[in-house]
Amino acid sequence: MSILTRCKMANRGMLAAMVASTCVFASMGHADANRMKVVTASPGGLWYSLGARYAQILEQNIDGLTVTSSQGGSVPNARQVNAGEADVGIIYTDLAQKAYTGTAPFREELENLRVLAAIAPGKLQVAVPKSGDIQTLNDLADKRINPTPIGWGTRDIAEMVLETGVGLTFDGIQSNGGNVFGVGHDDGMNMMVNGQLDALFFLGGAASTIMSLDSNPGVRLIPIDGEVRTNILESQQNEGGVFFADE
């Protein structure tokens, strides 16, 4: 685990199904030495579990420290930490760089941020019902998908993968009669169980949500390989391997 003092970096991730690395960052100051707030993501995802475990470890090893772990996402996490509303947050590396430099989706430079560590490479997983006819990313052209809420790193990466890999955009999917939802992992899982969703996007490890769906209704992971994989790796957005890298 590497320790970083500035947020200007672009670490390589792994393209297994795909993507960028995850890092932990903090604000320059800390208002209360006895309390710490960690911002992660929604229940059902890997970040939420990591945040809860970090809180537990810190409390066990630092006398008198109380740590709370709460929901968030890459973009709101960066804003909360920069403003001093949270002390530590989890973010994808590409968005950490954008936050520090004030690049979209951020409107201003979040200069109070400092990266503490690069945690792990992330892998984009696209889960679909096992009994359905969706076999490739192209098949999502008119389907009901959930790339997670606006402001989450997963959503930005999912959109980039669809656009560079097979030429699909969120607007295009909706124009074709599909739907692009923006809900968290647990709500997305419930929608798929109830037959209201055709594809779920996850960025990270094998989240508990996917494992739950494997029993009901049963899911498959869409492969990202061949020409689609090459398109993504060689895209202009990935120049220099900034976002994606082969295993």
XYZ file of C-alpha atoms in Angstrom:
247
model
C 0.000 0.000 0.000
C 1.631 3.256 -1.097
C 1.249 6.521 0.819
C 0.759 9.671 -1.274
C 0.989 13.306 -0.178
C -0.731 14.902 -3.136
C -3.778 13.984 -5.174
C -2.204 14.652 -8.590
C -1.662 11.170 -9.897
C -3.077 8.643 -12.339
C -2.423 5.114 -11.139
C -3.153 2.230 -13.447
C -5.997 -0.120 -12.742
C -6.765 -3.617 -13.982
C -8.983 -4.508 -16.896
C -10.475 -7.789 -15.897
C -13.780 -6.722 -16.622
C -12.105 -3.271 -16.262
C -10.902 -0.269 -14.455
C -9.172 2.279 -12.234
C -7.581 1.953 -8.821
C -9.118 3.019 -5.538
C -7.462 5.313 -3.034
C -8.081 6.677 0.443
C -7.779 10.431 0.917
C -8.071 12.910 3.774
C -8.398 16.624 4.441
C -5.415 18.711 5.565
C -6.928 19.466 8.977
C -8.819 17.499 11.594
C -11.274 19.357 13.820
C -11.745 16.843 16.646
C -8.928 14.521 17.686
C -11.391 12.142 19.355
C -13.831 11.774 16.467
C -13.409 10.747 12.853
C -15.912 10.422 10.022
C -15.237 8.096 7.080
C -17.347 8.444 3.917
C -17.734 5.435 1.614
C -20.682 4.367 -0.584
C -24.093 2.720 -0.275
C -24.821 -0.523 1.623
C -24.309 -3.633 -0.490
C -21.105 -2.392 -2.094
C -17.466 -3.110 -1.329
C -16.663 0.422 -0.131
C -19.361 0.356 2.529
C -17.940 -2.864 3.974
C -14.392 -1.483 3.811
C -15.410 1.700 5.606
C -17.077 -0.219 8.428
C -13.986 -2.387 8.823
C -11.627 0.619 8.800
C -13.729 2.238 11.522
C -13.527 -0.898 13.627
C -9.751 -1.234 13.239
C -9.112 2.420 14.085
C -11.258 2.312 17.206
C -9.563 -0.888 18.371
C -6.085 0.589 17.980
C -6.491 4.240 19.020
C -7.669 4.842 22.573
C -10.553 7.264 22.909
C -11.232 7.543 19.169
C -14.812 7.268 17.902
C -15.160 6.565 14.177
C -18.362 6.748 12.163
C -18.731 5.351 8.644
C -21.419 6.780 6.382
C -22.711 6.504 2.824
C -21.399 8.599 -0.031
C -19.737 8.153 -3.412
C -16.590 9.399 -5.150
C -17.807 12.923 -5.940
C -19.688 13.694 -2.696
C -16.880 12.069 -0.701
C -14.332 14.455 -2.189
C -16.537 17.471 -1.532
C -17.269 16.484 2.062
C -13.627 15.843 2.911
C -12.484 19.056 1.248
C -15.074 21.056 3.221
C -14.155 19.428 6.527
C -17.513 17.671 6.809
C -15.700 14.305 6.781
C -12.136 13.350 7.699
C -11.394 10.390 5.421
C -13.021 9.222 2.199
C -12.712 6.557 -0.482
C -12.492 7.601 -4.125
C -11.370 6.258 -7.493
C -7.965 7.517 -8.517
C -9.079 9.277 -11.697
C -11.709 11.245 -9.786
C -9.210 12.132 -7.049
C -7.077 13.795 -9.702
C -10.110 15.574 -11.184
C -11.183 16.775 -7.737
C -7.782 18.313 -7.018
C -7.563 20.043 -10.398
C -11.230 21.108 -10.585
C -11.974 19.062 -13.698
C -15.563 17.935 -14.463
C -17.606 16.664 -12.710
C -16.003 19.062 -10.197
C -16.549 22.802 -10.677
C -13.686 24.023 -8.508
C -10.294 22.850 -7.296
C -10.573 20.885 -4.049
C -7.112 21.796 -2.811
C -7.575 20.619 0.793
C -7.456 16.968 -0.265
C -4.443 14.720 0.289
C -4.210 11.076 -0.781
C -3.190 8.693 1.993
C -2.950 5.389 0.143
C -3.777 3.488 -3.030
C -5.874 0.547 -1.893
C -6.456 -1.745 -4.852
C -7.281 -1.897 -8.553
C -10.982 -1.963 -9.340
C -12.778 -4.215 -11.792
C -15.982 -3.203 -13.537
C -18.576 -5.966 -13.427
C -21.829 -5.965 -15.375
C -24.400 -8.392 -13.981
C -27.466 -9.487 -15.955
C -30.204 -12.093 -15.269
C -28.930 -15.565 -16.058
C -32.112 -16.514 -17.929
C -32.092 -13.397 -20.138
C -30.775 -12.938 -23.686
C -28.156 -10.268 -22.929
C -24.736 -11.606 -23.921
C -22.639 -8.520 -24.740
C -22.459 -4.813 -23.945
C -24.040 -4.129 -27.345
C -27.182 -5.879 -26.142
C -27.710 -3.102 -23.567
C -28.640 -0.622 -26.316
C -32.340 -0.561 -25.354
C -32.293 -2.133 -21.886
C -32.939 -0.985 -18.316
C -29.544 -0.457 -16.685
C -28.307 0.870 -13.351
C -24.793 2.353 -13.504
C -25.292 3.662 -9.916
C -26.175 7.235 -8.835
C -24.894 10.444 -10.413
C -21.695 11.445 -8.628
C -20.437 7.904 -8.151
C -17.188 6.851 -9.804
C -18.867 3.679 -11.035
C -21.289 5.686 -13.148
C -18.538 7.708 -14.832
C -16.488 4.595 -15.568
C -19.539 2.649 -16.818
C -20.411 5.461 -19.230
C -16.826 5.611 -20.497
C -16.694 1.833 -21.009
C -19.982 1.762 -22.922
C -19.043 4.723 -25.109
C -15.479 3.718 -25.959
C -16.184 -0.014 -26.097
C -19.370 -0.238 -28.169
C -20.392 3.342 -28.951
C -23.325 3.473 -26.519
C -24.241 6.546 -24.489
C -26.747 6.904 -21.682
C -28.797 9.301 -23.818
C -28.703 6.851 -26.691
C -29.951 3.981 -24.545
C -32.893 6.088 -23.399
C -33.624 7.225 -26.960
C -33.788 3.548 -27.948
C -36.490 2.933 -25.356
C -34.281 1.812 -22.488
C -33.862 3.355 -19.045
C -30.748 4.525 -17.196
C -31.411 4.476 -13.468
C -29.330 6.045 -10.715
C -29.875 4.053 -7.543
C -27.536 2.438 -5.028
C -26.548 -1.214 -4.876
C -29.315 -2.446 -2.569
C -32.093 -0.692 -4.500
C -30.641 -1.938 -7.758
C -30.599 -5.485 -6.407
C -34.257 -5.232 -5.391
C -35.177 -3.900 -8.829
C -33.471 -6.842 -10.527
C -35.137 -9.348 -8.193
C -38.511 -7.777 -9.070
C -37.813 -7.915 -12.815
C -37.481 -4.135 -13.177
C -33.832 -4.072 -14.255
C -31.791 -5.755 -16.989
C -28.222 -4.896 -15.953
C -26.321 -3.773 -12.832
C -22.867 -2.166 -12.863
C -20.411 -2.729 -10.001
C -16.890 -1.428 -9.582
C -14.719 -3.291 -7.119
C -14.651 -6.819 -5.750
C -17.385 -9.439 -5.878
C -19.901 -7.349 -3.950
C -22.364 -9.024 -1.615
C -25.159 -7.772 -3.850
C -23.965 -9.865 -6.786
C -23.605 -12.916 -4.580
C -27.153 -12.422 -3.311
C -28.484 -12.113 -6.847
C -26.736 -15.318 -7.856
C -29.404 -17.268 -5.964
C -32.359 -15.090 -6.949
C -32.951 -14.501 -9.832
C -29.550 -15.895 -10.860
C -27.033 -13.711 -12.699
C -24.242 -13.818 -15.256
C -21.352 -11.389 -15.721
C -21.014 -9.878 -19.188
C -17.481 -10.405 -20.589
C -15.506 -7.369 -21.737
C -13.062 -8.880 -24.180
C -11.955 -9.054 -27.804
C -12.586 -5.975 -29.947
C -14.543 -4.239 -27.184
C -11.622 -4.567 -24.795
C -9.179 -3.308 -27.438
C -11.412 -0.318 -28.229
C -11.414 0.705 -24.575
C -7.689 0.237 -24.038
C -6.809 2.180 -27.190
C -9.375 4.961 -26.763
C -8.360 8.604 -26.569
C -9.766 8.822 -23.032
C -7.339 6.085 -21.976
C -4.264 7.624 -23.583
C -1.192 6.498 -21.685
C -3.192 3.894 -19.752
C -4.580 6.551 -17.405
C -7.813 4.687 -16.627
C -7.619 1.113 -17.880
C -4.863 -1.463 -18.164
C -4.732 -5.107 -19.193
C -4.104 -7.753 -16.554
